[in-house]
Amino acid sequence: MRSDMMKQGVERTPHRALLKALGLTDKEIHQPLVGIVNSFNEIIPGHIHLDKICAAAKAGVRMGGGTPIEFSVIGVCDGIAMNHIGMKYSLASRELIADSIEVMAQAHPFDALVFIPNCDKIIPGMLMAAARLNLPSIVVSGGPMLAGTLRGKKVDLITVFEGIGKLKANKMTKRELAELEDVACVGCGSCAGLFTANSMNCLSEVLGMALPENGTIPAPHAARIRLAKTSGMAVMDLLKKDIRPKQILKKAAFTNSLAADMALGCSTNTILHLTAIAHEVGITLGLRAINEISQKVRNLCQISPAGKHYMEDFHDAGGVSAIVKELTKLKVIETSMLTVTGKTIGENIKTARIRNFKVIRPIDKPYHPTGGIAILWGNLAPDGAVVKQSAVPQEMLRHRGPARVFESEPKAAKAIFAGKIRPGDVIVIRYEGPKGGPGMQEMLTCTAAVAGMGLDKTVALITDGRFSGGTRGAAIGHISPEAMEGGPIAILKDGDLIEIDIPNHRLNVKLSQREIRSRLSKWRPPKPKITHGYLARYASMVTSASTGAVFKQPGPCVK
């Protein structure tokens, strides 16, 4: 066992003495030691109940003959961090999470790991660590929040964000907004729509790193506790069979996940995270391959923010397994891929079926004939940009309008709330990329305000930052190269004509190449917004959104 490095032999007597200081018996020390990576905290609603999930996972490990040992990692709530300096730390926390788990699992050599995430950056950070460490591992999340109800209608956090825009447009009163505030988020769990957290928890199933239903069992349900116990037992089976993440995370596992991503209509952030996880196992996910998959797949769900269904509806309709089984009809799923069940994904979905065709459409009656996400290119995005096309109104799939340029997300939000954006405008928010932000802020305050004010069918927003999974409308993000790296978005001026053609994957500014080169020759990068602390280090190491915003690889030492 790997843990013998810290517990076997006379030379490890001091180590065993320290383990006994934890209250461990000789029998517990002799058994396989399983690290329980718990992201519980008391600031994230999605994580407030993870102590119970953790206790259940520990019980499962003990039933499987192992000794569970818990350690914690940080987590950021994207909703609470939104639209202030906290959002700069959200994406940046992903690398910290992966690195801190690596430190803990190497300093204390566990035999296997159970990962307990629930929200946006914690899930990919843990999956990156699992891939990097390559120990028998399993992911079990805390599950989605139930939707709230207001006057007979289901609501969620995005309803509240959009409510602010409605208030500014005199479409809602302060009293109505306060009432919505009280009922939108009903308790524990990751926010109720198919936002980034639930997207990644669903894709963890398709990658093969989590048991079926990991992404969809509602957080308050007893089935979630049973899943955690089963996951604890399953990791012991993985250890006995010596099944490791690198045997599961093959190229086809990622293409399977992208196919499911497109069918579900997941958050655009999944492109960042799947790319980063693949990077940890030496696999490159090219953006052009993403469009090829999207062209083959059909969008089968419209879960909030794209539609009126919620995660609880998706779960009841058959969940991820039903979607994946339906996709096998298009021959876009490699069913032989190994999973943490010890079986293939084909075996896992054998009995799956769609139980509600209003929530999960059959393959011959899709919501959209192509996948939920599209990659755009053009003279504004030479290295690509990302849009959740399944959440774009039909009127905005093609759009031409004048640029309204802002140097930061807060400045754009202020202008939107002040009523300074006109129908037809293209809001441009730059210097919010991985390096320029730093940290690649989400623009949910801006996009929700546009939607809430009724401008989502006439106004587009483009940025080198990124969007919440709760975003809807013509919101194009991840523009690469980013402004701080001298990408063409850096030289846009108010009034420049922006041309968006999502069906043909194009994003251009109506300028000649000569004019673009002339402007770029005069451009100089602005002073960094943050010059000390973690974000300054992050900005110096992070790569482009087109490569998953992973850290640069260290070069060879030079004498």
mmCIF file of C-alpha atoms in Angstrom, residues 170-529:
data_model
loop_
_atom_site.group_PDB
_atom_site.id
_atom_site.type_symbol
_atom_site.label_atom_id
_atom_site.label_comp_id
_atom_site.label_asym_id
_atom_site.label_seq_id
_atom_site.Cartn_x
_atom_site.Cartn_y
_atom_site.Cartn_z
ATOM 1 C CA ASN A 170 -39.684 49.672 -13.552
ATOM 2 C CA LYS A 171 -40.973 46.174 -14.312
ATOM 3 C CA MET A 172 -40.782 45.089 -10.670
ATOM 4 C CA THR A 173 -41.200 46.865 -7.352
ATOM 5 C CA LYS A 174 -38.763 46.790 -4.443
ATOM 6 C CA ARG A 175 -41.325 44.883 -2.424
ATOM 7 C CA GLU A 176 -41.655 42.225 -5.136
ATOM 8 C CA LEU A 177 -37.875 41.912 -5.401
ATOM 9 C CA ALA A 178 -37.587 41.497 -1.625
ATOM 10 C CA GLU A 179 -40.242 38.782 -1.740
ATOM 11 C CA LEU A 180 -38.299 37.018 -4.497
ATOM 12 C CA GLU A 181 -35.099 37.310 -2.458
ATOM 13 C CA ASP A 182 -36.729 35.368 0.375
ATOM 14 C CA VAL A 183 -37.861 32.362 -1.685
ATOM 15 C CA ALA A 184 -35.421 31.940 -4.595
ATOM 16 C CA CYS A 185 -32.756 29.896 -2.789
ATOM 17 C CA VAL A 186 -34.591 27.427 -0.582
ATOM 18 C CA GLY A 187 -31.698 25.650 1.119
ATOM 19 C CA CYS A 188 -28.559 23.613 0.615
ATOM 20 C CA GLY A 189 -27.210 22.604 -2.775
ATOM 21 C CA SER A 190 -25.661 24.058 -5.904
ATOM 22 C CA CYS A 191 -28.010 26.607 -7.524
ATOM 23 C CA ALA A 192 -31.041 24.942 -9.103
ATOM 24 C CA GLY A 193 -30.394 25.467 -12.831
ATOM 25 C CA LEU A 194 -27.842 24.023 -15.237
ATOM 26 C CA PHE A 195 -25.207 26.535 -14.226
ATOM 27 C CA THR A 196 -21.487 25.746 -13.988
ATOM 28 C CA ALA A 197 -21.627 23.707 -10.771
ATOM 29 C CA ASN A 198 -24.397 21.386 -11.910
ATOM 30 C CA SER A 199 -22.894 21.220 -15.400
ATOM 31 C CA MET A 200 -19.583 19.970 -14.007
ATOM 32 C CA ASN A 201 -21.237 17.554 -11.579
ATOM 33 C CA CYS A 202 -23.174 16.052 -14.496
ATOM 34 C CA LEU A 203 -20.063 15.851 -16.669
ATOM 35 C CA SER A 204 -18.178 14.123 -13.834
ATOM 36 C CA GLU A 205 -20.541 11.202 -14.460
ATOM 37 C CA VAL A 206 -19.818 11.189 -18.191
ATOM 38 C CA LEU A 207 -16.076 11.454 -17.653
ATOM 39 C CA GLY A 208 -16.418 8.285 -15.579
ATOM 40 C CA MET A 209 -15.178 9.816 -12.316
ATOM 41 C CA ALA A 210 -18.502 9.781 -10.430
ATOM 42 C CA LEU A 211 -21.310 7.291 -9.963
ATOM 43 C CA PRO A 212 -24.533 7.640 -11.987
ATOM 44 C CA GLU A 213 -26.898 10.322 -10.616
ATOM 45 C CA ASN A 214 -24.026 12.259 -9.007
ATOM 46 C CA GLY A 215 -25.031 15.365 -10.929
ATOM 47 C CA THR A 216 -28.776 15.291 -10.382
ATOM 48 C CA ILE A 217 -29.995 13.804 -7.072
ATOM 49 C CA PRO A 218 -31.294 16.884 -5.178
ATOM 50 C CA ALA A 219 -29.164 17.923 -2.227
ATOM 51 C CA PRO A 220 -31.844 17.397 0.475
ATOM 52 C CA HIS A 221 -32.816 13.883 -0.685
ATOM 53 C CA ALA A 222 -31.822 10.825 1.330
ATOM 54 C CA ALA A 223 -30.673 9.259 -1.951
ATOM 55 C CA ARG A 224 -27.783 11.744 -1.897
ATOM 56 C CA ILE A 225 -26.581 10.297 1.438
ATOM 57 C CA ARG A 226 -26.901 6.771 0.057
ATOM 58 C CA LEU A 227 -24.898 7.808 -3.018
ATOM 59 C CA ALA A 228 -22.116 9.104 -0.761
ATOM 60 C CA LYS A 229 -22.002 5.814 1.152
ATOM 61 C CA THR A 230 -21.944 3.853 -2.095
ATOM 62 C CA SER A 231 -19.134 6.101 -3.378
ATOM 63 C CA GLY A 232 -17.090 5.365 -0.256
ATOM 64 C CA MET A 233 -17.523 1.634 -0.839
ATOM 65 C CA ALA A 234 -16.775 2.054 -4.554
ATOM 66 C CA VAL A 235 -13.421 3.721 -3.929
ATOM 67 C CA MET A 236 -12.358 0.648 -1.955
ATOM 68 C CA ASP A 237 -13.230 -1.516 -4.967
ATOM 69 C CA LEU A 238 -11.201 0.834 -7.178
ATOM 70 C CA LEU A 239 -8.260 0.409 -4.802
ATOM 71 C CA LYS A 240 -8.558 -3.391 -4.818
ATOM 72 C CA LYS A 241 -8.755 -3.469 -8.626
ATOM 73 C CA ASP A 242 -6.068 -0.752 -8.926
ATOM 74 C CA ILE A 243 -8.272 1.357 -11.234
ATOM 75 C CA ARG A 244 -6.832 4.862 -11.477
ATOM 76 C CA PRO A 245 -7.958 8.157 -13.085
ATOM 77 C CA LYS A 246 -5.568 7.885 -16.018
ATOM 78 C CA GLN A 247 -7.235 4.599 -16.994
ATOM 79 C CA ILE A 248 -10.581 6.422 -17.032
ATOM 80 C CA LEU A 249 -9.659 9.889 -18.337
ATOM 81 C CA LYS A 250 -8.839 8.896 -21.912
ATOM 82 C CA LYS A 251 -9.439 11.100 -24.950
ATOM 83 C CA ALA A 252 -12.778 9.391 -25.634
ATOM 84 C CA ALA A 253 -13.959 10.172 -22.090
ATOM 85 C CA PHE A 254 -13.513 13.858 -22.867
ATOM 86 C CA THR A 255 -15.217 13.662 -26.267
ATOM 87 C CA ASN A 256 -18.095 11.768 -24.578
ATOM 88 C CA SER A 257 -18.319 14.596 -22.046
ATOM 89 C CA LEU A 258 -18.318 17.252 -24.751
ATOM 90 C CA ALA A 259 -21.124 15.434 -26.556
ATOM 91 C CA ALA A 260 -23.185 15.322 -23.357
ATOM 92 C CA ASP A 261 -22.270 18.954 -22.694
ATOM 93 C CA MET A 262 -23.710 19.950 -26.073
ATOM 94 C CA ALA A 263 -26.869 17.896 -25.613
ATOM 95 C CA LEU A 264 -27.467 19.315 -22.138
ATOM 96 C CA GLY A 265 -26.675 22.941 -23.007
ATOM 97 C CA CYS A 266 -24.132 23.302 -20.209
ATOM 98 C CA SER A 267 -22.290 26.395 -19.004
ATOM 99 C CA THR A 268 -19.592 27.829 -21.272
ATOM 100 C CA ASN A 269 -17.228 27.451 -18.307
ATOM 101 C CA THR A 270 -17.141 23.709 -18.994
ATOM 102 C CA ILE A 271 -14.890 24.455 -21.975
ATOM 103 C CA LEU A 272 -12.332 26.030 -19.643
ATOM 104 C CA HIS A 273 -12.573 23.202 -17.135
ATOM 105 C CA LEU A 274 -12.630 20.167 -19.423
ATOM 106 C CA THR A 275 -9.612 21.626 -21.235
ATOM 107 C CA ALA A 276 -7.770 22.079 -17.935
ATOM 108 C CA ILE A 277 -8.579 18.561 -16.679
ATOM 109 C CA ALA A 278 -7.475 17.070 -20.004
ATOM 110 C CA HIS A 279 -4.244 19.054 -19.743
ATOM 111 C CA GLU A 280 -3.435 17.221 -16.495
ATOM 112 C CA VAL A 281 -3.377 13.891 -18.340
ATOM 113 C CA GLY A 282 -1.527 15.242 -21.380
ATOM 114 C CA ILE A 283 -4.559 15.520 -23.671
ATOM 115 C CA THR A 284 -5.187 18.614 -25.801
ATOM 116 C CA LEU A 285 -8.813 19.539 -26.472
ATOM 117 C CA GLY A 286 -8.732 21.782 -29.513
ATOM 118 C CA LEU A 287 -11.505 24.351 -29.851
ATOM 119 C CA ARG A 288 -12.175 23.360 -33.461
ATOM 120 C CA ALA A 289 -12.894 19.789 -32.332
ATOM 121 C CA ILE A 290 -15.545 21.223 -29.991
ATOM 122 C CA ASN A 291 -17.433 22.723 -32.932
ATOM 123 C CA GLU A 292 -17.156 19.432 -34.820
ATOM 124 C CA ILE A 293 -18.790 17.617 -31.898
ATOM 125 C CA SER A 294 -21.436 20.324 -31.560
ATOM 126 C CA GLN A 295 -22.363 19.896 -35.227
ATOM 127 C CA LYS A 296 -22.940 16.162 -34.692
ATOM 128 C CA VAL A 297 -24.979 16.501 -31.478
ATOM 129 C CA ARG A 298 -28.474 17.849 -30.886
ATOM 130 C CA ASN A 299 -29.545 19.989 -27.950
ATOM 131 C CA LEU A 300 -32.053 17.891 -25.991
ATOM 132 C CA CYS A 301 -32.618 19.960 -22.829
ATOM 133 C CA GLN A 302 -33.573 23.489 -21.900
ATOM 134 C CA ILE A 303 -32.839 23.720 -18.215
ATOM 135 C CA SER A 304 -32.670 27.143 -16.538
ATOM 136 C CA PRO A 305 -31.355 29.599 -17.694
ATOM 137 C CA ALA A 306 -32.119 28.328 -21.220
ATOM 138 C CA GLY A 307 -35.650 27.218 -20.313
ATOM 139 C CA LYS A 308 -38.219 26.689 -17.572
ATOM 140 C CA HIS A 309 -37.024 23.315 -16.278
ATOM 141 C CA TYR A 310 -34.759 22.817 -13.261
ATOM 142 C CA MET A 311 -32.326 20.170 -12.072
ATOM 143 C CA GLU A 312 -34.991 18.358 -10.064
ATOM 144 C CA ASP A 313 -37.061 18.052 -13.268
ATOM 145 C CA PHE A 314 -34.033 16.765 -15.169
ATOM 146 C CA HIS A 315 -33.345 14.182 -12.458
ATOM 147 C CA ASP A 316 -36.938 12.942 -12.501
ATOM 148 C CA ALA A 317 -36.824 12.756 -16.316
ATOM 149 C CA GLY A 318 -33.914 10.302 -16.291
ATOM 150 C CA GLY A 319 -30.880 12.524 -15.767
ATOM 151 C CA VAL A 320 -27.458 12.207 -17.330
ATOM 152 C CA SER A 321 -27.689 8.478 -18.093
ATOM 153 C CA ALA A 322 -30.860 9.016 -20.140
ATOM 154 C CA ILE A 323 -29.183 11.780 -22.155
ATOM 155 C CA VAL A 324 -26.060 9.696 -22.793
ATOM 156 C CA LYS A 325 -28.130 6.674 -23.848
ATOM 157 C CA GLU A 326 -30.113 8.846 -26.261
ATOM 158 C CA LEU A 327 -26.829 10.143 -27.731
ATOM 159 C CA THR A 328 -25.709 6.591 -28.532
ATOM 160 C CA LYS A 329 -28.282 6.705 -31.351
ATOM 161 C CA LEU A 330 -26.073 9.343 -33.018
ATOM 162 C CA LYS A 331 -22.956 7.202 -32.467
ATOM 163 C CA VAL A 332 -21.202 10.060 -30.652
ATOM 164 C CA ILE A 333 -20.617 8.125 -27.413
ATOM 165 C CA GLU A 334 -17.747 5.664 -26.991
ATOM 166 C CA THR A 335 -19.538 3.182 -24.747
ATOM 167 C CA SER A 336 -16.440 1.108 -23.914
ATOM 168 C CA MET A 337 -14.933 3.764 -21.635
ATOM 169 C CA LEU A 338 -14.139 2.582 -18.094
ATOM 170 C CA THR A 339 -15.807 4.334 -15.128
ATOM 171 C CA VAL A 340 -15.540 4.345 -11.330
ATOM 172 C CA THR A 341 -18.286 1.721 -11.156
ATOM 173 C CA GLY A 342 -15.663 -0.691 -12.485
ATOM 174 C CA LYS A 343 -17.926 -1.069 -15.529
ATOM 175 C CA THR A 344 -18.059 0.744 -18.842
ATOM 176 C CA ILE A 345 -20.275 3.724 -19.479
ATOM 177 C CA GLY A 346 -22.280 1.508 -21.841
ATOM 178 C CA GLU A 347 -22.986 -0.923 -19.004
ATOM 179 C CA ASN A 348 -23.872 1.959 -16.664
ATOM 180 C CA ILE A 349 -26.580 3.308 -18.996
ATOM 181 C CA LYS A 350 -28.022 -0.057 -20.039
ATOM 182 C CA THR A 351 -31.308 0.366 -18.135
ATOM 183 C CA ALA A 352 -31.539 4.173 -18.476
ATOM 184 C CA ARG A 353 -34.549 5.713 -20.198
ATOM 185 C CA ILE A 354 -36.206 9.077 -20.697
ATOM 186 C CA ARG A 355 -39.131 9.375 -18.282
ATOM 187 C CA ASN A 356 -40.372 12.812 -19.368
ATOM 188 C CA PHE A 357 -40.028 13.814 -23.014
ATOM 189 C CA LYS A 358 -40.927 17.426 -22.221
ATOM 190 C CA VAL A 359 -37.725 17.779 -20.176
ATOM 191 C CA ILE A 360 -35.427 15.535 -22.233
ATOM 192 C CA ARG A 361 -36.331 15.577 -25.895
ATOM 193 C CA PRO A 362 -35.810 12.462 -28.041
ATOM 194 C CA ILE A 363 -33.047 12.630 -30.606
ATOM 195 C CA ASP A 364 -35.522 13.114 -33.487
ATOM 196 C CA LYS A 365 -37.286 16.063 -31.793
ATOM 197 C CA PRO A 366 -34.470 18.223 -30.360
ATOM 198 C CA TYR A 367 -34.725 21.770 -29.088
ATOM 199 C CA HIS A 368 -31.902 22.677 -31.471
ATOM 200 C CA PRO A 369 -30.361 20.679 -34.343
ATOM 201 C CA THR A 370 -26.832 21.389 -33.046
ATOM 202 C CA GLY A 371 -25.183 21.379 -29.629
ATOM 203 C CA GLY A 372 -25.564 23.956 -26.879
ATOM 204 C CA ILE A 373 -22.129 25.584 -27.204
ATOM 205 C CA ALA A 374 -20.388 27.116 -30.210
ATOM 206 C CA ILE A 375 -16.841 28.370 -30.744
ATOM 207 C CA LEU A 376 -16.509 31.545 -32.813
ATOM 208 C CA TRP A 377 -13.522 32.859 -34.758
ATOM 209 C CA GLY A 378 -12.742 35.994 -36.700
ATOM 210 C CA ASN A 379 -10.593 39.111 -36.632
ATOM 211 C CA LEU A 380 -11.890 39.853 -33.108
ATOM 212 C CA ALA A 381 -11.122 36.357 -31.827
ATOM 213 C CA PRO A 382 -8.182 34.853 -33.738
ATOM 214 C CA ASP A 383 -7.797 32.134 -31.084
ATOM 215 C CA GLY A 384 -11.505 31.655 -30.505
ATOM 216 C CA ALA A 385 -14.450 32.758 -28.354
ATOM 217 C CA VAL A 386 -17.292 30.806 -26.716
ATOM 218 C CA VAL A 387 -21.068 31.254 -26.682
ATOM 219 C CA LYS A 388 -23.926 29.211 -25.184
ATOM 220 C CA GLN A 389 -25.927 29.230 -28.405
ATOM 221 C CA SER A 390 -28.819 27.237 -26.916
ATOM 222 C CA ALA A 391 -29.577 30.211 -24.628
ATOM 223 C CA VAL A 392 -29.382 32.852 -27.403
ATOM 224 C CA PRO A 393 -32.708 34.243 -28.724
ATOM 225 C CA GLN A 394 -33.305 33.421 -32.378
ATOM 226 C CA GLU A 395 -33.222 37.148 -33.201
ATOM 227 C CA MET A 396 -29.643 37.439 -31.902
ATOM 228 C CA LEU A 397 -27.976 34.468 -33.604
ATOM 229 C CA ARG A 398 -26.904 36.986 -36.227
ATOM 230 C CA HIS A 399 -26.387 40.571 -35.138
ATOM 231 C CA ARG A 400 -24.588 43.697 -36.297
ATOM 232 C CA GLY A 401 -24.251 46.703 -34.042
ATOM 233 C CA PRO A 402 -21.997 49.482 -32.755
ATOM 234 C CA ALA A 403 -19.505 48.732 -29.998
ATOM 235 C CA ARG A 404 -19.985 50.286 -26.563
ATOM 236 C CA VAL A 405 -16.567 49.773 -24.992
ATOM 237 C CA PHE A 406 -15.876 49.416 -21.244
ATOM 238 C CA GLU A 407 -12.544 48.770 -19.550
ATOM 239 C CA SER A 408 -14.033 46.657 -16.750
ATOM 240 C CA GLU A 409 -17.163 44.772 -15.709
ATOM 241 C CA PRO A 410 -18.185 47.242 -12.950
ATOM 242 C CA LYS A 411 -18.075 50.170 -15.402
ATOM 243 C CA ALA A 412 -20.274 48.275 -17.853
ATOM 244 C CA ALA A 413 -22.745 47.316 -15.114
ATOM 245 C CA LYS A 414 -23.017 50.954 -14.020
ATOM 246 C CA ALA A 415 -23.804 52.061 -17.583
ATOM 247 C CA ILE A 416 -26.407 49.309 -18.069
ATOM 248 C CA PHE A 417 -28.208 50.140 -14.823
ATOM 249 C CA ALA A 418 -28.115 53.844 -15.739
ATOM 250 C CA GLY A 419 -30.025 53.118 -18.951
ATOM 251 C CA LYS A 420 -27.145 54.126 -21.235
ATOM 252 C CA ILE A 421 -27.303 51.030 -23.452
ATOM 253 C CA ARG A 422 -29.524 51.265 -26.532
ATOM 254 C CA PRO A 423 -31.193 48.489 -28.560
ATOM 255 C CA GLY A 424 -28.748 47.227 -31.190
ATOM 256 C CA ASP A 425 -25.613 47.972 -29.154
ATOM 257 C CA VAL A 426 -22.807 45.477 -28.636
ATOM 258 C CA ILE A 427 -21.414 45.869 -25.123
ATOM 259 C CA VAL A 428 -17.659 45.227 -25.100
ATOM 260 C CA ILE A 429 -16.022 44.484 -21.740
ATOM 261 C CA ARG A 430 -12.266 44.063 -21.916
ATOM 262 C CA TYR A 431 -9.237 43.687 -19.641
ATOM 263 C CA GLU A 432 -11.197 41.040 -17.749
ATOM 264 C CA GLY A 433 -9.360 38.007 -19.146
ATOM 265 C CA PRO A 434 -7.250 35.532 -17.134
ATOM 266 C CA LYS A 435 -4.273 37.917 -17.063
ATOM 267 C CA GLY A 436 -6.022 41.277 -17.406
ATOM 268 C CA GLY A 437 -8.745 40.796 -14.788
ATOM 269 C CA PRO A 438 -6.853 39.141 -13.349
ATOM 270 C CA GLY A 439 -8.921 36.027 -12.835
ATOM 271 C CA MET A 440 -11.434 36.279 -15.681
ATOM 272 C CA GLN A 441 -14.497 37.670 -13.924
ATOM 273 C CA GLU A 442 -17.980 36.382 -14.664
ATOM 274 C CA MET A 443 -20.383 38.937 -16.142
ATOM 275 C CA LEU A 444 -23.650 37.716 -14.615
ATOM 276 C CA THR A 445 -24.563 41.097 -13.158
ATOM 277 C CA CYS A 446 -24.331 42.618 -16.648
ATOM 278 C CA THR A 447 -26.042 39.835 -18.587
ATOM 279 C CA ALA A 448 -28.817 39.469 -16.005
ATOM 280 C CA ALA A 449 -29.387 43.226 -16.074
ATOM 281 C CA VAL A 450 -29.648 43.180 -19.882
ATOM 282 C CA ALA A 451 -32.153 40.308 -19.698
ATOM 283 C CA GLY A 452 -34.102 41.824 -16.819
ATOM 284 C CA MET A 453 -34.422 45.134 -18.647
ATOM 285 C CA GLY A 454 -35.805 43.352 -21.711
ATOM 286 C CA LEU A 455 -32.777 44.049 -23.922
ATOM 287 C CA ASP A 456 -31.605 40.453 -24.409
ATOM 288 C CA LYS A 457 -33.256 40.248 -27.854
ATOM 289 C CA THR A 458 -31.595 43.421 -29.131
ATOM 290 C CA VAL A 459 -28.262 43.787 -27.280
ATOM 291 C CA ALA A 460 -25.162 41.563 -27.393
ATOM 292 C CA LEU A 461 -22.260 41.426 -24.957
ATOM 293 C CA ILE A 462 -18.730 40.323 -25.830
ATOM 294 C CA THR A 463 -15.784 40.022 -23.459
ATOM 295 C CA ASP A 464 -12.394 38.472 -22.819
ATOM 296 C CA GLY A 465 -13.866 37.566 -19.434
ATOM 297 C CA ARG A 466 -16.363 34.797 -18.922
ATOM 298 C CA PHE A 467 -19.986 34.185 -18.041
ATOM 299 C CA SER A 468 -21.898 32.465 -15.302
ATOM 300 C CA GLY A 469 -23.631 29.267 -16.295
ATOM 301 C CA GLY A 470 -26.768 31.250 -15.438
ATOM 302 C CA THR A 471 -26.263 33.594 -18.384
ATOM 303 C CA ARG A 472 -28.704 33.773 -21.277
ATOM 304 C CA GLY A 473 -28.658 35.953 -24.371
ATOM 305 C CA ALA A 474 -26.036 36.799 -26.989
ATOM 306 C CA ALA A 475 -23.178 36.666 -24.503
ATOM 307 C CA ILE A 476 -19.838 35.810 -26.115
ATOM 308 C CA GLY A 477 -16.886 35.258 -23.810
ATOM 309 C CA HIS A 478 -13.351 33.887 -23.562
ATOM 310 C CA ILE A 479 -12.260 36.109 -26.477
ATOM 311 C CA SER A 480 -8.665 35.135 -27.189
ATOM 312 C CA PRO A 481 -6.098 36.576 -27.247
ATOM 313 C CA GLU A 482 -7.348 38.720 -24.379
ATOM 314 C CA ALA A 483 -6.897 42.491 -24.317
ATOM 315 C CA MET A 484 -4.005 42.349 -21.831
ATOM 316 C CA GLU A 485 -2.112 40.144 -24.292
ATOM 317 C CA GLY A 486 -2.709 42.569 -27.167
ATOM 318 C CA GLY A 487 -5.684 40.795 -28.708
ATOM 319 C CA PRO A 488 -7.754 42.802 -31.203
ATOM 320 C CA ILE A 489 -10.432 43.427 -28.564
ATOM 321 C CA ALA A 490 -7.905 45.828 -26.997
ATOM 322 C CA ILE A 491 -8.103 48.292 -29.908
ATOM 323 C CA LEU A 492 -11.877 48.547 -30.309
ATOM 324 C CA LYS A 493 -13.430 52.007 -30.125
ATOM 325 C CA ASP A 494 -16.980 53.151 -29.449
ATOM 326 C CA GLY A 495 -18.964 52.945 -32.661
ATOM 327 C CA ASP A 496 -16.864 50.244 -34.349
ATOM 328 C CA LEU A 497 -19.279 47.896 -36.109
ATOM 329 C CA ILE A 498 -19.306 44.403 -34.589
ATOM 330 C CA GLU A 499 -20.624 41.494 -36.672
ATOM 331 C CA ILE A 500 -21.821 38.338 -34.898
ATOM 332 C CA ASP A 501 -22.759 35.232 -36.899
ATOM 333 C CA ILE A 502 -23.214 32.326 -34.499
ATOM 334 C CA PRO A 503 -24.510 29.767 -37.048
ATOM 335 C CA ASN A 504 -21.361 30.314 -39.130
ATOM 336 C CA HIS A 505 -19.095 30.614 -36.071
ATOM 337 C CA ARG A 506 -17.895 34.130 -36.876
ATOM 338 C CA LEU A 507 -17.040 37.182 -34.736
ATOM 339 C CA ASN A 508 -15.609 40.188 -36.537
ATOM 340 C CA VAL A 509 -15.159 43.920 -36.318
ATOM 341 C CA LYS A 510 -15.793 45.828 -39.543
ATOM 342 C CA LEU A 511 -12.217 47.109 -39.839
ATOM 343 C CA SER A 512 -9.558 46.423 -42.446
ATOM 344 C CA GLN A 513 -6.531 44.377 -41.424
ATOM 345 C CA ARG A 514 -4.455 47.457 -42.142
ATOM 346 C CA GLU A 515 -6.477 49.505 -39.636
ATOM 347 C CA ILE A 516 -6.280 46.729 -37.040
ATOM 348 C CA ARG A 517 -2.480 46.502 -37.451
ATOM 349 C CA SER A 518 -2.179 50.290 -37.240
ATOM 350 C CA ARG A 519 -4.149 50.451 -33.993
ATOM 351 C CA LEU A 520 -2.252 47.521 -32.491
ATOM 352 C CA SER A 521 1.092 49.152 -33.322
ATOM 353 C CA LYS A 522 0.094 52.095 -31.109
ATOM 354 C CA TRP A 523 -1.373 49.960 -28.313
ATOM 355 C CA ARG A 524 0.453 49.555 -25.015
ATOM 356 C CA PRO A 525 -0.742 47.320 -22.177
ATOM 357 C CA PRO A 526 -2.219 49.193 -19.222
ATOM 358 C CA LYS A 527 -0.759 48.959 -15.752
ATOM 359 C CA PRO A 528 -1.843 45.709 -14.021
ATOM 360 C CA LYS A 529 -4.890 46.170 -11.794
#
